[in-house]
CSV table of C-alpha atoms in Angstrom, one decimal:
chain,number,residue,atom,x,y,z
J,18,ASP,CA,84.8,119.7,110.7
J,19,THR,CA,87.3,119.9,107.9
J,20,ALA,CA,90.8,119.8,109.2
J,21,VAL,CA,92.6,121.4,106.2
J,22,SER,CA,90.5,123.3,103.7
J,23,GLN,CA,91.4,124.8,100.4
J,24,THR,CA,89.6,127.3,98.1
J,25,PRO,CA,88.8,127.1,95.3
J,26,LYS,CA,88.5,123.4,94.5
J,27,TYR,CA,88.6,124.1,90.8
J,28,LEU,CA,90.3,126.9,89.0
J,29,VAL,CA,90.3,127.4,85.2
J,30,THR,CA,92.1,130.4,83.9
J,31,GLN,CA,94.0,131.9,81.0
J,32,MET,CA,97.7,132.0,80.5
J,33,GLY,CA,99.2,135.2,81.9
J,34,ASN,CA,96.6,135.6,84.6
J,35,ASP,CA,97.4,135.9,88.4
J,36,LYS,CA,95.5,133.7,90.8
J,37,SER,CA,95.5,132.8,94.4
J,38,ILE,CA,94.7,129.6,96.3
J,39,LYS,CA,93.8,129.8,100.0
J,40,CYS,CA,94.4,127.2,102.7
J,41,GLU,CA,93.3,127.1,106.2
J,42,GLN,CA,93.8,124.5,108.9
J,43,ASN,CA,91.9,124.3,112.2
J,44,LEU,CA,94.1,121.8,113.9
J,45,GLY,CA,96.4,124.2,115.7
J,46,HIS,CA,99.4,122.8,113.8
J,47,ASP,CA,102.6,124.8,113.5
J,48,THR,CA,103.7,123.7,110.1
J,49,MET,CA,101.9,124.0,106.8
J,50,TYR,CA,102.9,122.9,103.3
J,51,TRP,CA,102.1,123.3,99.6
J,52,TYR,CA,102.5,120.3,97.3
J,53,LYS,CA,102.1,120.1,93.6
J,54,GLN,CA,100.8,116.9,92.0
J,55,ASP,CA,101.7,116.8,88.3
J,56,SER,CA,100.3,114.8,85.4
J,57,LYS,CA,102.6,111.9,86.4
J,58,LYS,CA,101.0,111.8,89.8
J,59,PHE,CA,104.2,112.9,91.6
J,60,LEU,CA,103.5,114.9,94.8
J,61,LYS,CA,106.3,117.4,95.1
J,62,ILE,CA,106.8,119.8,98.0
J,63,MET,CA,106.9,123.4,97.0
J,64,PHE,CA,107.0,125.3,100.3
J,65,SER,CA,106.8,124.7,104.0
J,66,TYR,CA,106.1,127.3,106.7
J,67,ASN,CA,106.5,127.0,110.4
J,68,ASN,CA,104.7,129.6,112.6
J,69,LYS,CA,104.5,131.9,109.6
J,70,GLU,CA,108.2,131.5,108.8
J,71,LEU,CA,109.4,130.0,105.5
J,72,ILE,CA,111.5,126.9,106.2
J,73,ILE,CA,111.4,125.0,102.9
J,74,ASN,CA,111.5,126.6,99.5
J,75,GLU,CA,112.1,124.1,96.8
J,76,THR,CA,113.1,125.0,93.3
J,77,VAL,CA,109.9,126.7,92.4
J,78,PRO,CA,109.6,129.6,89.9
J,79,ASN,CA,109.4,132.9,91.7
J,80,ARG,CA,106.1,133.4,90.1
J,81,PHE,CA,104.9,131.3,93.0
J,82,SER,CA,104.7,133.3,96.2
J,83,PRO,CA,103.4,131.8,99.5
J,84,LYS,CA,102.0,134.0,102.2
J,85,SER,CA,101.2,133.1,105.7
J,86,PRO,CA,99.2,135.8,107.5
J,87,ASP,CA,99.0,133.6,110.6
J,88,LYS,CA,100.0,130.0,111.4
J,89,ALA,CA,96.5,128.7,110.5
J,90,HIS,CA,96.7,130.0,106.9
J,91,LEU,CA,99.1,129.5,104.1
J,92,ASN,CA,98.0,131.0,100.8
J,93,LEU,CA,99.6,130.5,97.4
J,94,HIS,CA,99.7,133.3,94.9
J,95,ILE,CA,100.8,132.5,91.3
J,96,ASN,CA,101.7,135.3,88.9
J,97,SER,CA,101.7,135.1,85.1
J,98,LEU,CA,100.3,131.6,84.9
J,99,GLU,CA,101.7,129.2,82.4
J,100,LEU,CA,100.4,126.1,80.8
J,101,GLY,CA,102.8,124.0,82.8
J,102,ASP,CA,101.3,125.2,86.0
J,103,SER,CA,98.2,123.1,85.4
J,104,ALA,CA,98.2,120.5,88.2
J,105,VAL,CA,96.5,119.7,91.5
J,106,TYR,CA,97.9,121.7,94.4
J,107,PHE,CA,97.6,120.3,97.9
J,108,CYS,CA,97.9,122.1,101.1
J,109,ALA,CA,98.9,120.1,104.2
J,110,SER,CA,99.8,120.6,107.8
J,111,SER,CA,101.7,118.9,110.6
J,112,GLN,CA,102.3,119.4,114.3
J,113,VAL,CA,106.0,120.1,114.5
J,114,VAL,CA,108.9,121.1,112.3
J,115,GLY,CA,112.2,119.1,111.9
J,116,GLY,CA,111.4,115.5,111.2
J,117,ALA,CA,107.7,116.4,110.7
J,118,PHE,CA,105.8,115.1,107.9
J,119,PRO,CA,102.5,116.3,106.4
J,120,ARG,CA,99.8,114.4,108.3
J,121,TYR,CA,96.7,116.1,107.0
J,122,PHE,CA,96.1,117.2,103.5
J,123,GLY,CA,93.5,119.4,102.0
J,124,PRO,CA,91.2,118.1,99.2
J,125,GLY,CA,93.3,119.8,96.5
J,126,THR,CA,92.8,122.6,94.1
J,127,ARG,CA,92.7,121.5,90.5
J,128,LEU,CA,94.2,124.3,88.4
J,129,LEU,CA,93.8,124.3,84.6
J,130,VAL,CA,95.6,126.9,82.6
J,131,LEU,CA,94.3,127.4,79.1
L,12,ASP,CA,114.9,112.3,90.0
L,13,GLN,CA,112.5,109.7,91.4
L,14,GLN,CA,113.8,108.7,94.8
L,15,VAL,CA,110.7,106.8,95.8
L,16,LYS,CA,109.1,104.4,93.3
L,17,GLN,CA,105.9,102.5,93.2
L,18,ASN,CA,106.2,100.3,90.1
L,19,SER,CA,102.7,98.9,90.2
L,20,PRO,CA,100.2,101.6,89.2
L,21,SER,CA,97.3,99.3,90.0
L,22,LEU,CA,96.3,96.2,92.0
L,23,SER,CA,93.1,94.3,92.3
L,24,VAL,CA,92.4,92.0,95.2
L,25,GLN,CA,89.4,89.9,96.3
L,26,GLU,CA,87.7,91.0,99.5
L,27,GLY,CA,89.0,89.1,102.5
L,28,ARG,CA,92.4,88.4,100.8
L,29,ILE,CA,95.7,90.1,101.5
L,30,SER,CA,96.7,93.3,99.6
L,31,ILE,CA,100.4,93.9,99.3
L,32,LEU,CA,101.6,97.2,98.0
L,33,ASN,CA,105.3,97.7,97.3
L,34,CYS,CA,107.6,100.7,97.3
L,35,ASP,CA,111.3,101.1,96.5
L,36,TYR,CA,113.6,103.9,97.3
L,37,THR,CA,117.1,104.9,96.2
L,38,ASN,CA,118.4,107.1,99.0
L,39,SER,CA,119.9,105.1,101.9
L,40,MET,CA,119.8,108.3,104.1
L,41,PHE,CA,116.0,108.1,104.3
L,42,ASP,CA,115.1,107.4,107.9
L,43,TYR,CA,111.3,107.6,108.0
L,44,PHE,CA,108.8,106.0,105.7
L,45,LEU,CA,105.1,106.6,105.5
L,46,TRP,CA,102.0,105.3,103.7
L,47,TYR,CA,99.1,107.5,102.7
L,48,LYS,CA,95.7,106.7,101.4
L,49,LYS,CA,93.9,108.9,98.9
L,50,TYR,CA,90.3,108.7,97.8
L,51,PRO,CA,89.2,110.5,94.6
L,52,ALA,CA,88.7,114.3,95.0
L,53,GLU,CA,90.3,114.2,98.5
L,54,GLY,CA,93.7,114.9,99.8
L,55,PRO,CA,96.0,112.0,100.9
L,56,THR,CA,95.4,110.8,104.5
L,57,PHE,CA,98.2,109.5,106.6
L,58,LEU,CA,97.9,105.8,107.2
L,59,ILE,CA,100.9,104.3,108.9
L,60,SER,CA,104.6,105.0,109.2
L,61,ILE,CA,107.9,103.2,110.1
L,62,SER,CA,111.2,104.4,111.3
L,63,SER,CA,114.4,103.1,109.8
L,64,ILE,CA,115.4,101.5,113.1
L,65,LYS,CA,112.4,99.1,112.8
L,66,ASP,CA,111.6,96.5,110.2
L,67,LYS,CA,107.9,96.1,111.0
L,68,ASN,CA,105.1,98.3,112.3
L,69,GLU,CA,101.5,97.1,112.7
L,70,ASP,CA,98.3,99.0,113.1
L,71,GLY,CA,95.1,96.9,113.0
L,72,ARG,CA,94.7,95.5,109.5
L,73,PHE,CA,97.7,97.4,108.2
L,74,THR,CA,101.3,96.4,108.5
L,75,VAL,CA,104.3,98.0,107.0
L,76,PHE,CA,107.5,96.1,106.4
L,77,LEU,CA,110.9,97.7,105.8
L,78,ASN,CA,113.9,96.0,104.2
L,79,LYS,CA,116.7,98.5,104.4
L,80,SER,CA,119.2,96.3,102.6
L,81,ALA,CA,116.9,96.0,99.7
L,82,LYS,CA,115.7,99.6,100.1
L,83,HIS,CA,112.2,98.3,99.9
L,84,LEU,CA,109.0,98.7,101.9
L,85,SER,CA,105.6,97.2,101.6
L,86,LEU,CA,102.2,97.7,103.0
L,87,HIS,CA,100.1,94.7,103.8
L,88,ILE,CA,96.3,95.0,104.3
L,89,VAL,CA,94.6,91.9,105.7
L,90,PRO,CA,91.8,91.2,105.3
L,91,SER,CA,91.2,93.6,102.5
L,92,GLN,CA,87.8,95.4,102.4
L,93,PRO,CA,86.0,97.2,99.6
L,94,GLY,CA,86.5,100.5,101.6
L,95,ASP,CA,90.2,100.0,101.2
L,96,SER,CA,89.9,100.8,97.5
L,97,ALA,CA,91.9,103.9,97.0
L,98,VAL,CA,95.3,105.1,95.8
L,99,TYR,CA,98.1,104.4,98.2
L,100,PHE,CA,101.2,106.6,98.2
L,101,CYS,CA,104.4,105.7,99.9
L,102,ALA,CA,106.7,108.5,101.1
L,103,ALA,CA,110.2,108.8,102.5
L,104,SER,CA,111.8,111.5,104.6
L,105,GLY,CA,115.5,112.3,105.0
L,106,ASN,CA,117.2,112.9,108.3
L,107,THR,CA,117.0,116.6,107.9
L,108,GLY,CA,113.3,116.3,108.2
L,109,ASN,CA,112.8,118.9,105.6
L,110,GLN,CA,112.9,116.7,102.5
L,111,PHE,CA,110.0,114.6,101.8
L,112,TYR,CA,109.5,112.4,98.7
L,113,PHE,CA,106.3,110.7,97.5
L,114,GLY,CA,105.9,107.7,95.1
L,115,THR,CA,103.5,107.9,92.2
L,116,GLY,CA,100.9,105.8,93.9
L,117,THR,CA,99.2,102.4,93.5
L,118,SER,CA,95.5,102.2,92.9
L,119,LEU,CA,94.1,99.4,94.9
L,120,THR,CA,90.7,97.9,94.0
L,121,VAL,CA,89.2,95.5,96.4
L,122,ILE,CA,86.5,93.4,94.7
L,123,PRO,CA,83.5,92.4,96.8
């Protein structure tokens, strides 16, 4: 069984569009994350949620809005997509907050904005 | 700013030999360090970690060494196996637990 799953795996879209990436974890973890891996292969944290509450919100444009309907899901909605949003987005989860680190990552969603 | 650096983008090692992957960091407040392994088209997988109060942690064929004075950590894999071929990321966490920084990865190829 997949521990952390993301959909879609690939996303090609035009500038200005709005898109969503879904993430689900079946591990019963309390904390979920979104990371962005840019062209230089940096993995940068974007958001972290613990039990549906936002606990980390890095300097991310407000076009990016995470939504956690329950602690097993953390979706990422992106408005008005820009070329610079092209990257691989990874969802991750961990057991506890505060000193926690992402233990399990999803397979990534490869976003290409044309 | 790049607080965690992996200066070797790639490394090739013969099967059975030791693989040594290096990582440097700049922030002396980091207190927890981790290594992740990533296969193509998959997300990173946690491999091994070390707290700043230790200088060595071993798990099977994998050993992580931490040199706090040099702000350097390394991952040793011995003996290396072809299945170890992957990209390895080191990561560091600050004492707040909310900040987490990854290096850019080192691609390891173990040659049969």
